[in-house]
Amino acid sequence: MIPALGALLVAAASSGTSAAQTAEAATQAAIARIEATDSKIHAVIALDPTALDQARAIDRGRKARGVLYGYAILIKDNIESDGPLPTTAGSMALLDNVPHRDAPLVTRLRAADAVILGKTNLSEWANIRSSASISGWSGVGGQTRNPYALDRDPCGSSSGSGAAVAAGEVEAAIGTETDGSITCPAAINGVVGLKPTVGLVSRRRIIPISHSQDTAGPITKDVTTAARVLTAIAGSDPEDPAAKDADAHISDYLAALKPDALKGVRIGVLRFAMGWSEPTDKVFEQALAVLKAQGATLVDITELKDREKIGKAETLVLNTEFKVDLNAYLATTPPAVKSRTLADLIAFNIAHADRELALFGQDTFVKAEATKGLNDPDYKTARETSLRIAGHDGIDAMLAKDHLDALVCPTMPPAWKIDVANGDQIGGGGAGGLAAVAGYPHLTVPMGAVMGLPVGLSFIGPAWSEARLLGYGYAYEQAAKVKLAPRFIPSIEDTKEIAPLLEPLKR
């Protein structure tokens, strides 16, 4: 059931879509782009063989077109969709997980006249299997690559969704985030990503990590498309406790997109979240100049008390909730799925170690299996601690102290190299974890590049402030006019600009 959705979609559609073509033509074009491009980046696990039939049915349907008419959308392969494709989370253990049901957000996409084109690759199990993982790798999908430089990481866990949009395969994809899994791949791949407030979008029939922090959201070519997708997928679900009252928090996201949205706005600059790299900070300073030129007042914030305590507490929360929530999900899968518990998955990976464990292990799985459940006092204390520091004493306090409307910081550094020997090698700044733990919205938009590799600008706000953040991001996007295009080069070190600098000086 999709309460009051029809009127909203028709109204939104009246503002025009980016697609002047039929659903069938848009779908055919997207399939052609994927067939031409995806062998380079491995963003797509599978195309839905019913996609063209879906499109033709939409074209034959009602005259009033939905807000996503003309869009063929890819969804991350931890989200269920009706049809012949399995929902695998990238794991060989779920190759038989063909549930023949739509997640509620997919139902909403279809109601908005989107075609569900297929499934994107992801960091296996949404990057919670190992502390030494390689972002963008899964046993089913292999390694997704960054379209800007093919030896660079696409970030995870929604790596395929970010890379597919960046490569121009589709204009929009759906990712999921527990902590950074929408915003990191969006920023690293030079596109727009929105992690909504937890509970604005239903999480049912999505393979879970944490009921405290999980949410799905759009990864798109621009802010306008993100607003369109959010218009379609946001809404109440009485069977998801976090989303049962979502309708009360929905806004007109497209109407919020105004070029002067930054005028008179007070923005906190999270100086403590800088430090990814000096070149990233330089691009960030240029972005701040754009915000100021558009009429925003900037207020520096140099520290956040007890920030370092969040990580340990969050880890216990995620490990505890993952075991409980995943076991509950696996109980709903078809009988053909033989792994019914986290313990079964650990055993499956050992039995298939030649593929599943060849590059990195499953230490996080093992730690999660050892947790003591939702009544464990240590778990409850960890959740209270992390939520308080990130939310009440963090984002809420920073906004209130200086009467701020939003917070900004660099999202991530440029993409690092794929490293099968050491796993992801990353460290530095950022504040996306605050929004993730608090359950608050986080929007990232492209702010420039470092040696041809994209970097993103984060807008973070209080719960249910998606319309406000989209407005700010749109105003910045229109003023900054950042132009990024992937080159699919093997390595930036081999480019004509950089390669000579790596050679000895010729005397």
Short mmCIF file of C-alpha atoms in Angstrom, two decimals, residues 182-407:
data_model
loop_
_atom_site.label_atom_id
_atom_site.label_comp_id
_atom_site.label_asym_id
_atom_site.label_seq_id
_atom_site.Cartn_x
_atom_site.Cartn_y
_atom_site.Cartn_z
CA ILE A 182 25.85 5.81 -0.25
CA THR A 183 27.85 8.97 0.30
CA CYS A 184 31.33 7.49 -0.14
CA PRO A 185 30.74 5.82 -3.54
CA ALA A 186 28.84 8.90 -4.73
CA ALA A 187 31.69 11.23 -3.78
CA ILE A 188 34.47 8.94 -5.00
CA ASN A 189 32.71 8.49 -8.36
CA GLY A 190 31.83 12.16 -8.84
CA VAL A 191 28.03 11.95 -8.56
CA VAL A 192 25.28 12.95 -6.12
CA GLY A 193 24.33 10.73 -3.19
CA LEU A 194 21.67 11.19 -0.53
CA LYS A 195 21.48 9.17 2.66
CA PRO A 196 18.00 9.99 4.00
CA THR A 197 16.91 10.15 7.61
CA VAL A 198 16.54 6.61 8.92
CA GLY A 199 12.84 5.83 8.56
CA LEU A 200 12.00 8.13 5.64
CA VAL A 201 12.35 5.16 3.25
CA SER A 202 11.14 1.66 4.13
CA ARG A 203 13.91 -0.88 4.82
CA ARG A 204 11.74 -3.98 4.49
CA ARG A 205 12.96 -6.69 2.12
CA ILE A 206 16.45 -5.24 2.08
CA ILE A 207 19.21 -7.47 3.45
CA PRO A 208 20.04 -5.74 6.73
CA ILE A 209 23.02 -4.76 8.82
CA SER A 210 21.55 -2.51 11.50
CA HIS A 211 18.00 -1.43 12.25
CA SER A 212 19.45 1.60 14.02
CA GLN A 213 21.36 2.94 11.02
CA ASP A 214 20.26 1.24 7.77
CA THR A 215 18.56 3.22 5.02
CA ALA A 216 18.26 3.16 1.25
CA GLY A 217 18.68 6.26 -0.88
CA PRO A 218 19.39 7.66 -4.35
CA ILE A 219 22.70 7.92 -6.18
CA THR A 220 22.18 10.15 -9.21
CA LYS A 221 23.73 12.27 -11.92
CA ASP A 222 22.55 15.54 -10.32
CA VAL A 223 20.58 16.96 -7.40
CA THR A 224 17.34 17.31 -9.37
CA THR A 225 17.32 13.59 -10.16
CA ALA A 226 18.01 12.79 -6.50
CA ALA A 227 14.97 14.86 -5.53
CA ARG A 228 12.86 13.00 -8.09
CA VAL A 229 13.91 9.60 -6.82
CA LEU A 230 13.37 10.59 -3.19
CA THR A 231 9.90 11.86 -4.11
CA ALA A 232 9.12 8.37 -5.34
CA ILE A 233 10.63 6.22 -2.59
CA ALA A 234 9.92 8.22 0.58
CA GLY A 235 6.85 7.26 2.59
CA SER A 236 5.31 5.32 5.42
CA ASP A 237 5.48 1.58 5.87
CA PRO A 238 3.44 0.31 8.83
CA GLU A 239 5.53 -2.88 8.87
CA ASP A 240 8.84 -1.03 9.31
CA PRO A 241 8.87 0.45 12.84
CA ALA A 242 11.22 3.26 11.81
CA ALA A 243 9.12 4.21 8.77
CA LYS A 244 5.59 3.87 10.11
CA ASP A 245 5.15 7.66 10.35
CA ALA A 246 7.33 8.71 7.39
CA ASP A 247 4.43 10.39 5.55
CA ALA A 248 4.34 13.07 8.25
CA HIS A 249 7.88 14.09 7.34
CA ILE A 250 7.65 14.16 3.53
CA SER A 251 8.28 17.50 1.80
CA ASP A 252 8.04 18.74 -1.77
CA TYR A 253 11.63 17.95 -2.63
CA LEU A 254 11.48 19.31 -6.17
CA ALA A 255 9.99 22.61 -5.03
CA ALA A 256 12.95 23.05 -2.67
CA LEU A 257 15.39 23.25 -5.59
CA LYS A 258 15.95 26.99 -5.92
CA PRO A 259 19.10 28.71 -7.22
CA ASP A 260 19.02 31.17 -4.31
CA ALA A 261 18.44 28.56 -1.59
CA LEU A 262 21.77 29.43 0.11
CA LYS A 263 20.96 33.12 0.54
CA GLY A 264 20.81 34.03 4.24
CA VAL A 265 21.61 30.47 5.35
CA ARG A 266 23.99 29.83 8.27
CA ILE A 267 26.34 26.92 7.65
CA GLY A 268 28.75 25.30 10.08
CA VAL A 269 32.12 24.42 8.56
CA LEU A 270 33.40 21.25 10.24
CA ARG A 271 37.09 22.09 10.37
CA PHE A 272 37.70 19.03 12.56
CA ALA A 273 36.46 16.85 9.69
CA MET A 274 39.11 18.10 7.26
CA GLY A 275 42.46 16.43 6.79
CA TRP A 276 41.77 13.72 4.22
CA SER A 277 44.57 15.30 2.19
CA GLU A 278 45.96 18.77 1.50
CA PRO A 279 44.66 18.81 -2.11
CA THR A 280 41.18 17.79 -0.92
CA ASP A 281 41.20 20.59 1.64
CA LYS A 282 42.19 23.05 -1.09
CA VAL A 283 39.19 22.06 -3.22
CA PHE A 284 37.01 22.32 -0.09
CA GLU A 285 38.15 25.92 0.46
CA GLN A 286 37.09 26.70 -3.10
CA ALA A 287 33.68 25.17 -2.38
CA LEU A 288 33.34 27.31 0.75
CA ALA A 289 34.01 30.41 -1.37
CA VAL A 290 31.10 29.42 -3.63
CA LEU A 291 28.78 28.97 -0.63
CA LYS A 292 29.76 32.38 0.68
CA ALA A 293 29.30 34.01 -2.71
CA GLN A 294 25.77 32.59 -2.82
CA GLY A 295 24.89 34.42 0.39
CA ALA A 296 25.64 31.81 3.05
CA THR A 297 27.19 32.81 6.37
CA LEU A 298 29.97 30.39 7.32
CA VAL A 299 30.78 29.54 10.94
CA ASP A 300 33.89 27.50 11.74
CA ILE A 301 33.55 24.53 14.11
CA THR A 302 36.92 23.24 15.22
CA GLU A 303 36.15 20.33 17.53
CA LEU A 304 33.57 17.79 18.66
CA LYS A 305 33.88 16.47 22.19
CA ASP A 306 34.25 12.68 22.59
CA ARG A 307 34.16 12.07 18.85
CA GLU A 308 36.81 9.35 19.18
CA LYS A 309 34.50 7.29 21.40
CA ILE A 310 31.92 6.73 18.70
CA GLY A 311 33.80 4.11 16.69
CA LYS A 312 34.12 1.40 19.33
CA ALA A 313 30.52 1.85 20.47
CA GLU A 314 29.17 1.85 16.92
CA THR A 315 31.07 -1.34 16.10
CA LEU A 316 29.39 -3.23 18.94
CA VAL A 317 25.99 -1.88 17.90
CA LEU A 318 26.43 -2.94 14.28
CA ASN A 319 27.81 -6.38 15.11
CA THR A 320 25.00 -7.07 17.58
CA GLU A 321 22.20 -5.86 15.34
CA PHE A 322 23.65 -7.56 12.27
CA LYS A 323 23.39 -11.01 13.82
CA VAL A 324 19.82 -10.44 15.01
CA ASP A 325 18.56 -8.64 11.92
CA LEU A 326 20.26 -10.91 9.38
CA ASN A 327 19.00 -14.09 11.05
CA ALA A 328 15.49 -12.63 10.94
CA TYR A 329 15.87 -11.83 7.24
CA LEU A 330 17.29 -15.22 6.31
CA ALA A 331 14.27 -16.88 7.93
CA THR A 332 12.10 -15.22 5.24
CA THR A 333 14.13 -16.41 2.25
CA PRO A 334 12.97 -19.23 -0.07
CA PRO A 335 13.65 -22.84 0.98
CA ALA A 336 16.29 -23.08 -1.74
CA VAL A 337 18.51 -20.85 0.39
CA LYS A 338 20.33 -23.31 2.65
CA SER A 339 22.15 -20.77 4.82
CA ARG A 340 19.51 -19.78 7.37
CA THR A 341 21.69 -18.11 10.02
CA LEU A 342 24.89 -16.10 10.33
CA ALA A 343 26.57 -19.25 11.67
CA ASP A 344 25.54 -21.05 8.48
CA LEU A 345 27.10 -18.28 6.39
CA ILE A 346 30.38 -18.53 8.27
CA ALA A 347 30.43 -22.26 7.55
CA PHE A 348 29.47 -21.65 3.90
CA ASN A 349 32.37 -19.26 3.42
CA ILE A 350 34.81 -21.77 4.89
CA ALA A 351 33.46 -24.45 2.56
CA HIS A 352 33.86 -22.08 -0.41
CA ALA A 353 37.06 -20.43 0.76
CA ASP A 354 38.73 -20.72 -2.64
CA ARG A 355 36.42 -17.95 -3.90
CA GLU A 356 34.82 -16.30 -0.89
CA LEU A 357 37.85 -16.06 1.41
CA ALA A 358 40.72 -15.93 -1.06
CA LEU A 359 41.20 -12.14 -0.86
CA PHE A 360 40.14 -11.38 2.72
CA GLY A 361 38.53 -13.14 5.64
CA GLN A 362 35.36 -12.93 7.73
CA ASP A 363 36.57 -11.68 11.10
CA THR A 364 33.62 -9.31 11.44
CA PHE A 365 31.18 -12.16 10.82
CA VAL A 366 32.87 -14.13 13.61
CA LYS A 367 32.73 -11.18 16.01
CA ALA A 368 29.06 -10.59 15.17
CA GLU A 369 28.23 -14.25 15.79
CA ALA A 370 29.76 -13.93 19.27
CA THR A 371 27.51 -11.01 20.31
CA LYS A 372 24.87 -11.51 22.99
CA GLY A 373 21.72 -10.01 21.55
CA LEU A 374 19.66 -6.86 21.93
CA ASN A 375 19.22 -7.29 25.69
CA ASP A 376 22.96 -7.25 26.32
CA PRO A 377 23.69 -4.31 28.69
CA ASP A 378 26.94 -3.56 26.83
CA TYR A 379 25.04 -3.27 23.56
CA LYS A 380 22.47 -0.94 25.09
CA THR A 381 25.18 1.26 26.58
CA ALA A 382 27.04 1.35 23.27
CA ARG A 383 23.95 2.44 21.39
CA GLU A 384 23.16 5.15 23.92
CA THR A 385 26.75 6.39 23.87
CA SER A 386 27.18 6.53 20.10
CA LEU A 387 23.74 8.05 19.52
CA ARG A 388 24.27 10.73 22.18
CA ILE A 389 27.69 11.79 20.93
CA ALA A 390 26.68 11.85 17.26
CA GLY A 391 23.16 13.23 17.70
CA HIS A 392 22.22 15.18 20.84
CA ASP A 393 25.76 16.24 21.78
CA GLY A 394 26.98 16.29 18.19
CA ILE A 395 24.95 17.43 15.19
CA ASP A 396 22.07 18.80 17.28
CA ALA A 397 24.36 20.71 19.63
CA MET A 398 26.48 22.18 16.83
CA LEU A 399 23.40 23.37 14.95
CA ALA A 400 21.83 24.89 18.07
CA LYS A 401 24.93 26.60 19.47
CA ASP A 402 25.48 28.86 16.47
CA HIS A 403 21.91 28.85 15.13
CA LEU A 404 22.97 26.93 12.05
CA ASP A 405 20.89 25.48 9.21
CA ALA A 406 23.35 22.79 8.08
CA LEU A 407 26.92 21.54 8.37
#
